[in-house]
Amino acid sequence: MLSRFSDVLQTAADVLAPPATRLEDFQYHWKMIIHFYQNYDDNSKVHIEDTRIPHHLHQMLQLIVEEEKEQQGGTVGPCLEAIVQRSVCLLDALTALAAADRPPGARSLALTTGTALLRRTRQPCVNSAHVYRPLQRMLIQCNENPASPTEKEEVELLLTLCGLVRKEPGLANIFTTPFVEEKSSLLSIPEDIQRLIPLKSKVQTPKKNPLFEVEMAPNPMRNISLVRTNSKEDNGAITTSNSSVADDNVSCKSQKTVYEDNDKFLLIDLLLSYLNSADNQVVLRACEGIMIVSSLPEDDIANLVTSCSPVCETIIEKLAEKYKSVPLDVDPNDVDHLNITWAYVAQDFGDKGYNRFHGYRELTSFFSWLDYCDTLMKECHPAIASHLSRTFRAQFLEAAGELALGSARSATLAAALLAKCLRVVDSQELINEFSNWLVGDGEMSEWPLLLVLINNCLSDDHDLTLETLRFFETIVEKGTEHSINRLVLSRVCSRGYYSQQPVLEEDERDRLNDVSLWRERERNREAMKQLQHEDHVTEQINDILQHEGLETKEQPDTENIHRIINSFLLLLPRAVLSDPVGSDYEHYIHDAQRHYQLWLDVTSNFSWPSDQNCGDNTASSTHSYDSRPEADIHMNEEFQPLHQTMDHKDTWIKDHYPMDDNNHFSQKLVLRTRDVNTTAVEEEFDEGPFFRMLFKLLSNMPYQPYQVNLHLTAIISKLALIPHPYLHEYLLNPMLPTSKKTPTLFKILQDVARRLTMEIPRIKNYKKVIESTRLQLMSEDPSYDDRGDHNQLVESLIVLEEFCKELAAIAFVKYQHGMHMHG
């Protein structure tokens, strides 16, 4: 009964005195704010949170948001229209409060309210002069005082404006110096606002605001007419109930603008000033804003950023500073274990428990900034990306290279840091700059850094050798066509390693098949076990071939791949093998298949010779992946062809040994053999500094630490996987005819195996030592490396054994791929 009576009374009251409209409420709160400042004592120390100002501003914002929900077709409601028409000078008032900071805390409140207004309204009407001019004035409040207590609010305002510009790129022109009012008007509070909010404080000229570092023509706005553009034409246009709003609007123009040399893009330049903030959250927000602005699709804005803004230089300079701040005594092993992204660095810094090792904070800071540079490179406009990559090389890589030329300690750390840098970056521009910086474009002797790094691998300091090998391993993994050509293929592509052999030298595999030797070995028990081992390996190979659909009966030419695989798997005698059964060989095959497919994808667009065109003048095509000596592609026309005509698939796998003593070749870097019955005069093949270093380390395997040998063989395995016909021939063809002085991978492996076979049996209980060492290595116990009782000789034996399995698997996978391609 009482509720009904109350409703009746309320209805009667509404008839006599209708409730206020939203606009009336909006004007009421505005008048209350004016009333407060009309009676405000400038000497009062009352904080603004203790006044009603926050409440009134909040209510005004709520009214704008609520009325916008009811509007249709993108029309502007009465409350927002009042701001656009400037009948309610809210934005100008916020600018005045931010400048004066009266009462204390008003600056933070004004910036927060301005940010909320732009974020919470779907159509903030930034294209209106009565909206963007106060925003331009508010920009000069940003970074007025370094490390100000309101820098969070300042950077949030800038980030909000960046978001608006991303939605409508044409708005970017509003925040470039040609479209900004003259400085005197920006530094002064409008007279009507001074009368409404009479504050004694005046706006001071900011010392570090980029707007005040250039000279501008007076009143450029007078001659500019900006028109809002929208891809949806009339459907997305903003309309108002009063035509005077449209008349007063001076909105952003998306037409191409001709900028002068001293012009500025205020948003990005202001954001740069927050990169040195002590608050990491502020830095992150500034980074987000820079990324948003850099990704704008407009070419004129991108050109303005690259030509008139120091953004690229500032970002890379900061990266170089963080790199130099890493302590020289940081453990290189700790570098490789880091997994840092720029978005989460602030959380790490906020937790003291994350300081897990010496130099953690410096390393985290550096790699987080590198990740930001990499992300920015992938997101920004191509023109900015190009400029940023050039700056990356000039200001960072060149400086980092100087550290690699220093002492052994600094060179070790530099190699570890650069390897990690290249490993974590994804943008192709940065990878290209890394590669070009290392290998250059001229003669190899013109690039001392590369030669220094190669020499560091041959240092007596095993730590330096290990870290530099890791760096080269990363270079190969992330290799570009240019870097692989320069570093690996520059000498191999000449096929200067190839030499006609009229009489084949007897090698260890031929000796095993010699009848007289076989009869002698048959009487020896260990020799019989060796034969059984070889038969077992052959059976395994046959099983694998049949499992992969390459049965021996159907493919008689698979005899060649048998010879290749046997050459690697039987390199070491059974007596010293740690795993005679070879149970993990299939694992190596599956691993090689996966990695080879990755290389095929990476090099699919490289301009390398394919197996179809690597033989220019041969009578029939020669496939490069058959793992046997290939025909000389430089055969003279007047000589008889080396090959006999055969089916395409047969050609792919047949041996091409010289069948006629009258066949002579002309080969680059190899003198033509005029008479095979006389001593051949040949030029010595120069494998290049990179392969020379690898082969020297490989021959020194028995005397090197396990980790060095592991990374050394990993590099060679990756090189063997590269789908280049001549590199494949050079590394994976044990029967390749070469001169005695020409180093090849298989020759060096034979020499190392021979030495190990002689030295290992001299160890007491060597079989048990081999077995126990293998168990420890395969267990991957992290404490194993810290022990001092390592037997390097046995460790190198196990590494060589597994390396031979890996090479055999790679040769088989390439053979399999070639058969499928030509089947």
PDB file of C-alpha atoms in Angstrom, residues 259-460:
ATOM      1  CA  TYR A 259      57.264  17.290 -44.680  1.00  0.00           C
ATOM      2  CA  GLU A 260      60.328  19.414 -44.183  1.00  0.00           C
ATOM      3  CA  ASP A 261      63.614  18.329 -42.672  1.00  0.00           C
ATOM      4  CA  ASN A 262      62.874  19.797 -39.242  1.00  0.00           C
ATOM      5  CA  ASP A 263      59.362  18.406 -38.913  1.00  0.00           C
ATOM      6  CA  LYS A 264      58.496  16.102 -36.037  1.00  0.00           C
ATOM      7  CA  PHE A 265      56.053  13.315 -35.386  1.00  0.00           C
ATOM      8  CA  LEU A 266      55.194  14.248 -31.827  1.00  0.00           C
ATOM      9  CA  LEU A 267      53.697  10.958 -30.706  1.00  0.00           C
ATOM     10  CA  ILE A 268      56.720   8.802 -31.437  1.00  0.00           C
ATOM     11  CA  ASP A 269      59.246  11.411 -30.322  1.00  0.00           C
ATOM     12  CA  LEU A 270      57.437  11.897 -27.025  1.00  0.00           C
ATOM     13  CA  LEU A 271      57.267   8.149 -26.486  1.00  0.00           C
ATOM     14  CA  LEU A 272      61.029   7.927 -26.941  1.00  0.00           C
ATOM     15  CA  SER A 273      61.510  10.173 -23.935  1.00  0.00           C
ATOM     16  CA  TYR A 274      59.990   7.516 -21.661  1.00  0.00           C
ATOM     17  CA  LEU A 275      62.362   4.714 -22.649  1.00  0.00           C
ATOM     18  CA  ASN A 276      64.781   5.684 -19.889  1.00  0.00           C
ATOM     19  CA  SER A 277      62.157   5.655 -17.160  1.00  0.00           C
ATOM     20  CA  ALA A 278      62.972   3.794 -13.959  1.00  0.00           C
ATOM     21  CA  ASP A 279      59.478   2.298 -14.056  1.00  0.00           C
ATOM     22  CA  ASN A 280      59.554  -0.706 -16.364  1.00  0.00           C
ATOM     23  CA  GLN A 281      55.799  -0.604 -16.857  1.00  0.00           C
ATOM     24  CA  VAL A 282      56.170   2.902 -18.259  1.00  0.00           C
ATOM     25  CA  VAL A 283      58.914   1.663 -20.590  1.00  0.00           C
ATOM     26  CA  LEU A 284      56.730  -1.199 -21.789  1.00  0.00           C
ATOM     27  CA  ARG A 285      53.799   1.096 -22.523  1.00  0.00           C
ATOM     28  CA  ALA A 286      56.075   3.471 -24.406  1.00  0.00           C
ATOM     29  CA  CYS A 287      57.402   0.519 -26.415  1.00  0.00           C
ATOM     30  CA  GLU A 288      53.851  -0.480 -27.307  1.00  0.00           C
ATOM     31  CA  GLY A 289      53.100   3.026 -28.513  1.00  0.00           C
ATOM     32  CA  ILE A 290      56.240   3.162 -30.653  1.00  0.00           C
ATOM     33  CA  MET A 291      55.327  -0.158 -32.214  1.00  0.00           C
ATOM     34  CA  ILE A 292      51.797   1.038 -32.999  1.00  0.00           C
ATOM     35  CA  VAL A 293      52.989   4.235 -34.646  1.00  0.00           C
ATOM     36  CA  SER A 294      55.772   2.454 -36.545  1.00  0.00           C
ATOM     37  CA  SER A 295      53.290   0.005 -38.027  1.00  0.00           C
ATOM     38  CA  LEU A 296      51.127   2.696 -39.643  1.00  0.00           C
ATOM     39  CA  PRO A 297      50.715   1.898 -43.354  1.00  0.00           C
ATOM     40  CA  GLU A 298      51.149   5.494 -44.593  1.00  0.00           C
ATOM     41  CA  ASP A 299      54.393   5.906 -46.525  1.00  0.00           C
ATOM     42  CA  ASP A 300      54.657   9.620 -45.749  1.00  0.00           C
ATOM     43  CA  ILE A 301      54.458   8.986 -42.009  1.00  0.00           C
ATOM     44  CA  ALA A 302      57.055   6.197 -42.284  1.00  0.00           C
ATOM     45  CA  ASN A 303      59.374   8.496 -44.210  1.00  0.00           C
ATOM     46  CA  LEU A 304      58.847  11.196 -41.596  1.00  0.00           C
ATOM     47  CA  VAL A 305      59.778   8.734 -38.845  1.00  0.00           C
ATOM     48  CA  THR A 306      62.940   7.563 -40.591  1.00  0.00           C
ATOM     49  CA  SER A 307      64.142  10.964 -41.802  1.00  0.00           C
ATOM     50  CA  CYS A 308      63.102  13.325 -39.015  1.00  0.00           C
ATOM     51  CA  SER A 309      62.840  11.117 -35.932  1.00  0.00           C
ATOM     52  CA  PRO A 310      65.708   9.510 -34.005  1.00  0.00           C
ATOM     53  CA  VAL A 311      63.576   6.498 -33.123  1.00  0.00           C
ATOM     54  CA  CYS A 312      65.720   3.896 -34.916  1.00  0.00           C
ATOM     55  CA  GLU A 313      68.967   5.359 -33.636  1.00  0.00           C
ATOM     56  CA  THR A 314      67.625   5.684 -30.093  1.00  0.00           C
ATOM     57  CA  ILE A 315      66.365   2.106 -29.938  1.00  0.00           C
ATOM     58  CA  ILE A 316      69.582   0.576 -31.296  1.00  0.00           C
ATOM     59  CA  GLU A 317      71.738   2.872 -29.166  1.00  0.00           C
ATOM     60  CA  LYS A 318      69.863   1.599 -26.124  1.00  0.00           C
ATOM     61  CA  LEU A 319      70.512  -1.974 -27.279  1.00  0.00           C
ATOM     62  CA  ALA A 320      74.238  -1.277 -27.604  1.00  0.00           C
ATOM     63  CA  GLU A 321      74.328   0.258 -24.128  1.00  0.00           C
ATOM     64  CA  LYS A 322      72.665  -2.783 -22.608  1.00  0.00           C
ATOM     65  CA  TYR A 323      75.117  -5.036 -24.448  1.00  0.00           C
ATOM     66  CA  LYS A 324      78.097  -3.156 -23.047  1.00  0.00           C
ATOM     67  CA  SER A 325      76.656  -3.302 -19.531  1.00  0.00           C
ATOM     68  CA  VAL A 326      76.868  -7.119 -19.404  1.00  0.00           C
ATOM     69  CA  PRO A 327      79.731  -8.021 -17.008  1.00  0.00           C
ATOM     70  CA  LEU A 328      82.730  -9.641 -18.668  1.00  0.00           C
ATOM     71  CA  ASP A 329      82.843 -12.385 -16.029  1.00  0.00           C
ATOM     72  CA  VAL A 330      79.392 -13.736 -16.866  1.00  0.00           C
ATOM     73  CA  ASP A 331      79.384 -17.495 -17.381  1.00  0.00           C
ATOM     74  CA  PRO A 332      78.751 -18.101 -21.117  1.00  0.00           C
ATOM     75  CA  ASN A 333      76.714 -21.197 -20.243  1.00  0.00           C
ATOM     76  CA  ASP A 334      74.197 -18.984 -18.436  1.00  0.00           C
ATOM     77  CA  VAL A 335      73.669 -16.974 -21.606  1.00  0.00           C
ATOM     78  CA  ASP A 336      72.309 -19.941 -23.523  1.00  0.00           C
ATOM     79  CA  HIS A 337      69.780 -20.864 -20.820  1.00  0.00           C
ATOM     80  CA  LEU A 338      67.911 -17.552 -20.924  1.00  0.00           C
ATOM     81  CA  ASN A 339      64.489 -17.386 -22.529  1.00  0.00           C
ATOM     82  CA  ILE A 340      63.353 -13.772 -22.297  1.00  0.00           C
ATOM     83  CA  THR A 341      60.703 -11.772 -24.121  1.00  0.00           C
ATOM     84  CA  TRP A 342      60.276  -8.027 -23.895  1.00  0.00           C
ATOM     85  CA  ALA A 343      56.678  -8.203 -22.659  1.00  0.00           C
ATOM     86  CA  TYR A 344      57.570  -9.977 -19.402  1.00  0.00           C
ATOM     87  CA  VAL A 345      60.826  -8.371 -18.385  1.00  0.00           C
ATOM     88  CA  ALA A 346      59.108  -6.099 -15.868  1.00  0.00           C
ATOM     89  CA  GLN A 347      57.794  -9.079 -13.932  1.00  0.00           C
ATOM     90  CA  ASP A 348      61.274 -10.559 -13.735  1.00  0.00           C
ATOM     91  CA  PHE A 349      62.787  -7.321 -12.493  1.00  0.00           C
ATOM     92  CA  GLY A 350      60.097  -6.975  -9.868  1.00  0.00           C
ATOM     93  CA  ASP A 351      61.010 -10.305  -8.280  1.00  0.00           C
ATOM     94  CA  LYS A 352      64.376 -10.379  -6.555  1.00  0.00           C
ATOM     95  CA  GLY A 353      64.268 -14.160  -6.642  1.00  0.00           C
ATOM     96  CA  TYR A 354      64.896 -14.022 -10.380  1.00  0.00           C
ATOM     97  CA  ASN A 355      68.500 -12.944  -9.844  1.00  0.00           C
ATOM     98  CA  ARG A 356      69.598 -16.536 -10.231  1.00  0.00           C
ATOM     99  CA  PHE A 357      73.197 -15.945 -11.272  1.00  0.00           C
ATOM    100  CA  HIS A 358      75.757 -13.216 -11.682  1.00  0.00           C
ATOM    101  CA  GLY A 359      74.818 -10.846 -14.476  1.00  0.00           C
ATOM    102  CA  TYR A 360      71.220 -12.071 -14.726  1.00  0.00           C
ATOM    103  CA  ARG A 361      69.670  -8.610 -14.601  1.00  0.00           C
ATOM    104  CA  GLU A 362      72.004  -7.231 -17.263  1.00  0.00           C
ATOM    105  CA  LEU A 363      71.471 -10.223 -19.542  1.00  0.00           C
ATOM    106  CA  THR A 364      67.717 -10.088 -19.045  1.00  0.00           C
ATOM    107  CA  SER A 365      67.656  -6.388 -19.819  1.00  0.00           C
ATOM    108  CA  PHE A 366      69.724  -6.854 -22.974  1.00  0.00           C
ATOM    109  CA  PHE A 367      67.875  -9.833 -24.440  1.00  0.00           C
ATOM    110  CA  SER A 368      64.470  -8.395 -23.608  1.00  0.00           C
ATOM    111  CA  TRP A 369      65.388  -5.254 -25.539  1.00  0.00           C
ATOM    112  CA  LEU A 370      66.739  -7.361 -28.399  1.00  0.00           C
ATOM    113  CA  ASP A 371      63.431  -9.214 -28.509  1.00  0.00           C
ATOM    114  CA  TYR A 372      61.651  -5.872 -28.697  1.00  0.00           C
ATOM    115  CA  CYS A 373      63.857  -4.783 -31.599  1.00  0.00           C
ATOM    116  CA  ASP A 374      63.128  -8.060 -33.350  1.00  0.00           C
ATOM    117  CA  THR A 375      59.381  -7.736 -32.772  1.00  0.00           C
ATOM    118  CA  LEU A 376      59.407  -4.112 -33.894  1.00  0.00           C
ATOM    119  CA  MET A 377      61.269  -5.114 -37.040  1.00  0.00           C
ATOM    120  CA  LYS A 378      58.547  -7.609 -37.935  1.00  0.00           C
ATOM    121  CA  GLU A 379      55.656  -5.239 -37.201  1.00  0.00           C
ATOM    122  CA  CYS A 380      56.826  -1.878 -38.511  1.00  0.00           C
ATOM    123  CA  HIS A 381      56.493  -0.289 -41.941  1.00  0.00           C
ATOM    124  CA  PRO A 382      58.995  -1.698 -44.500  1.00  0.00           C
ATOM    125  CA  ALA A 383      60.735   1.669 -44.822  1.00  0.00           C
ATOM    126  CA  ILE A 384      61.248   1.833 -41.063  1.00  0.00           C
ATOM    127  CA  ALA A 385      62.367  -1.822 -40.982  1.00  0.00           C
ATOM    128  CA  SER A 386      64.987  -1.142 -43.634  1.00  0.00           C
ATOM    129  CA  HIS A 387      66.336   1.879 -41.775  1.00  0.00           C
ATOM    130  CA  LEU A 388      66.263   0.050 -38.449  1.00  0.00           C
ATOM    131  CA  SER A 389      68.184  -2.935 -39.838  1.00  0.00           C
ATOM    132  CA  ARG A 390      70.916  -0.696 -41.264  1.00  0.00           C
ATOM    133  CA  THR A 391      71.164   1.086 -37.938  1.00  0.00           C
ATOM    134  CA  PHE A 392      71.316  -2.286 -36.168  1.00  0.00           C
ATOM    135  CA  ARG A 393      74.401  -3.227 -38.124  1.00  0.00           C
ATOM    136  CA  ALA A 394      76.125   0.152 -37.934  1.00  0.00           C
ATOM    137  CA  GLN A 395      75.539   0.916 -34.253  1.00  0.00           C
ATOM    138  CA  PHE A 396      75.241  -2.512 -32.643  1.00  0.00           C
ATOM    139  CA  LEU A 397      76.970  -5.228 -34.649  1.00  0.00           C
ATOM    140  CA  GLU A 398      80.044  -3.159 -35.445  1.00  0.00           C
ATOM    141  CA  ALA A 399      80.437  -2.265 -31.764  1.00  0.00           C
ATOM    142  CA  ALA A 400      79.805  -5.854 -30.686  1.00  0.00           C
ATOM    143  CA  GLY A 401      82.458  -7.049 -33.105  1.00  0.00           C
ATOM    144  CA  GLU A 402      85.067  -4.927 -31.347  1.00  0.00           C
ATOM    145  CA  LEU A 403      84.488  -6.952 -28.177  1.00  0.00           C
ATOM    146  CA  ALA A 404      85.168 -10.141 -30.135  1.00  0.00           C
ATOM    147  CA  LEU A 405      88.564  -8.742 -31.120  1.00  0.00           C
ATOM    148  CA  GLY A 406      89.633  -8.219 -27.506  1.00  0.00           C
ATOM    149  CA  SER A 407      90.984 -10.567 -24.866  1.00  0.00           C
ATOM    150  CA  ALA A 408      90.113 -14.251 -24.706  1.00  0.00           C
ATOM    151  CA  ARG A 409      87.553 -13.616 -21.963  1.00  0.00           C
ATOM    152  CA  SER A 410      85.812 -10.815 -23.844  1.00  0.00           C
ATOM    153  CA  ALA A 411      85.939 -12.775 -27.107  1.00  0.00           C
ATOM    154  CA  THR A 412      84.369 -15.796 -25.395  1.00  0.00           C
ATOM    155  CA  LEU A 413      81.534 -13.714 -23.979  1.00  0.00           C
ATOM    156  CA  ALA A 414      81.036 -11.886 -27.281  1.00  0.00           C
ATOM    157  CA  ALA A 415      80.747 -15.183 -29.167  1.00  0.00           C
ATOM    158  CA  ALA A 416      78.216 -16.503 -26.638  1.00  0.00           C
ATOM    159  CA  LEU A 417      76.132 -13.320 -26.737  1.00  0.00           C
ATOM    160  CA  LEU A 418      76.161 -13.000 -30.522  1.00  0.00           C
ATOM    161  CA  ALA A 419      75.273 -16.660 -30.976  1.00  0.00           C
ATOM    162  CA  LYS A 420      72.339 -16.232 -28.624  1.00  0.00           C
ATOM    163  CA  CYS A 421      71.317 -13.029 -30.409  1.00  0.00           C
ATOM    164  CA  LEU A 422      71.212 -14.733 -33.776  1.00  0.00           C
ATOM    165  CA  ARG A 423      69.437 -17.743 -32.310  1.00  0.00           C
ATOM    166  CA  VAL A 424      66.550 -15.744 -30.838  1.00  0.00           C
ATOM    167  CA  VAL A 425      65.878 -13.230 -33.624  1.00  0.00           C
ATOM    168  CA  ASP A 426      63.211 -14.118 -36.170  1.00  0.00           C
ATOM    169  CA  SER A 427      62.999 -11.118 -38.480  1.00  0.00           C
ATOM    170  CA  GLN A 428      64.691 -11.840 -41.784  1.00  0.00           C
ATOM    171  CA  GLU A 429      66.095  -8.296 -41.936  1.00  0.00           C
ATOM    172  CA  LEU A 430      68.124  -8.785 -38.749  1.00  0.00           C
ATOM    173  CA  ILE A 431      69.251 -12.248 -39.830  1.00  0.00           C
ATOM    174  CA  ASN A 432      70.429 -10.812 -43.143  1.00  0.00           C
ATOM    175  CA  GLU A 433      72.335  -8.039 -41.385  1.00  0.00           C
ATOM    176  CA  PHE A 434      74.008 -10.598 -39.115  1.00  0.00           C
ATOM    177  CA  SER A 435      75.068 -12.673 -42.114  1.00  0.00           C
ATOM    178  CA  ASN A 436      76.264  -9.750 -44.212  1.00  0.00           C
ATOM    179  CA  TRP A 437      78.138  -8.292 -41.272  1.00  0.00           C
ATOM    180  CA  LEU A 438      80.008 -11.556 -40.730  1.00  0.00           C
ATOM    181  CA  VAL A 439      80.880 -12.619 -44.272  1.00  0.00           C
ATOM    182  CA  GLY A 440      80.763  -9.307 -46.145  1.00  0.00           C
ATOM    183  CA  ASP A 441      80.828  -8.897 -49.903  1.00  0.00           C
ATOM    184  CA  GLY A 442      84.476  -8.607 -50.938  1.00  0.00           C
ATOM    185  CA  GLU A 443      87.414 -10.982 -50.721  1.00  0.00           C
ATOM    186  CA  MET A 444      87.636 -13.093 -47.595  1.00  0.00           C
ATOM    187  CA  SER A 445      90.843 -11.342 -46.572  1.00  0.00           C
ATOM    188  CA  GLU A 446      88.926  -8.068 -46.450  1.00  0.00           C
ATOM    189  CA  TRP A 447      86.834  -9.241 -43.511  1.00  0.00           C
ATOM    190  CA  PRO A 448      89.208  -9.586 -40.563  1.00  0.00           C
ATOM    191  CA  LEU A 449      86.396 -10.282 -38.096  1.00  0.00           C
ATOM    192  CA  LEU A 450      85.558 -13.578 -39.789  1.00  0.00           C
ATOM    193  CA  LEU A 451      89.208 -14.602 -39.843  1.00  0.00           C
ATOM    194  CA  VAL A 452      89.580 -13.670 -36.174  1.00  0.00           C
ATOM    195  CA  LEU A 453      86.574 -15.805 -35.259  1.00  0.00           C
ATOM    196  CA  ILE A 454      87.975 -18.709 -37.263  1.00  0.00           C
ATOM    197  CA  ASN A 455      91.320 -18.346 -35.512  1.00  0.00           C
ATOM    198  CA  ASN A 456      89.539 -18.225 -32.153  1.00  0.00           C
ATOM    199  CA  CYS A 457      88.215 -21.709 -32.885  1.00  0.00           C
ATOM    200  CA  LEU A 458      91.815 -22.914 -33.111  1.00  0.00           C
ATOM    201  CA  SER A 459      92.779 -21.302 -29.820  1.00  0.00           C
ATOM    202  CA  ASP A 460      94.259 -23.290 -26.950  1.00  0.00           C
TER     203      ASP A 460
END
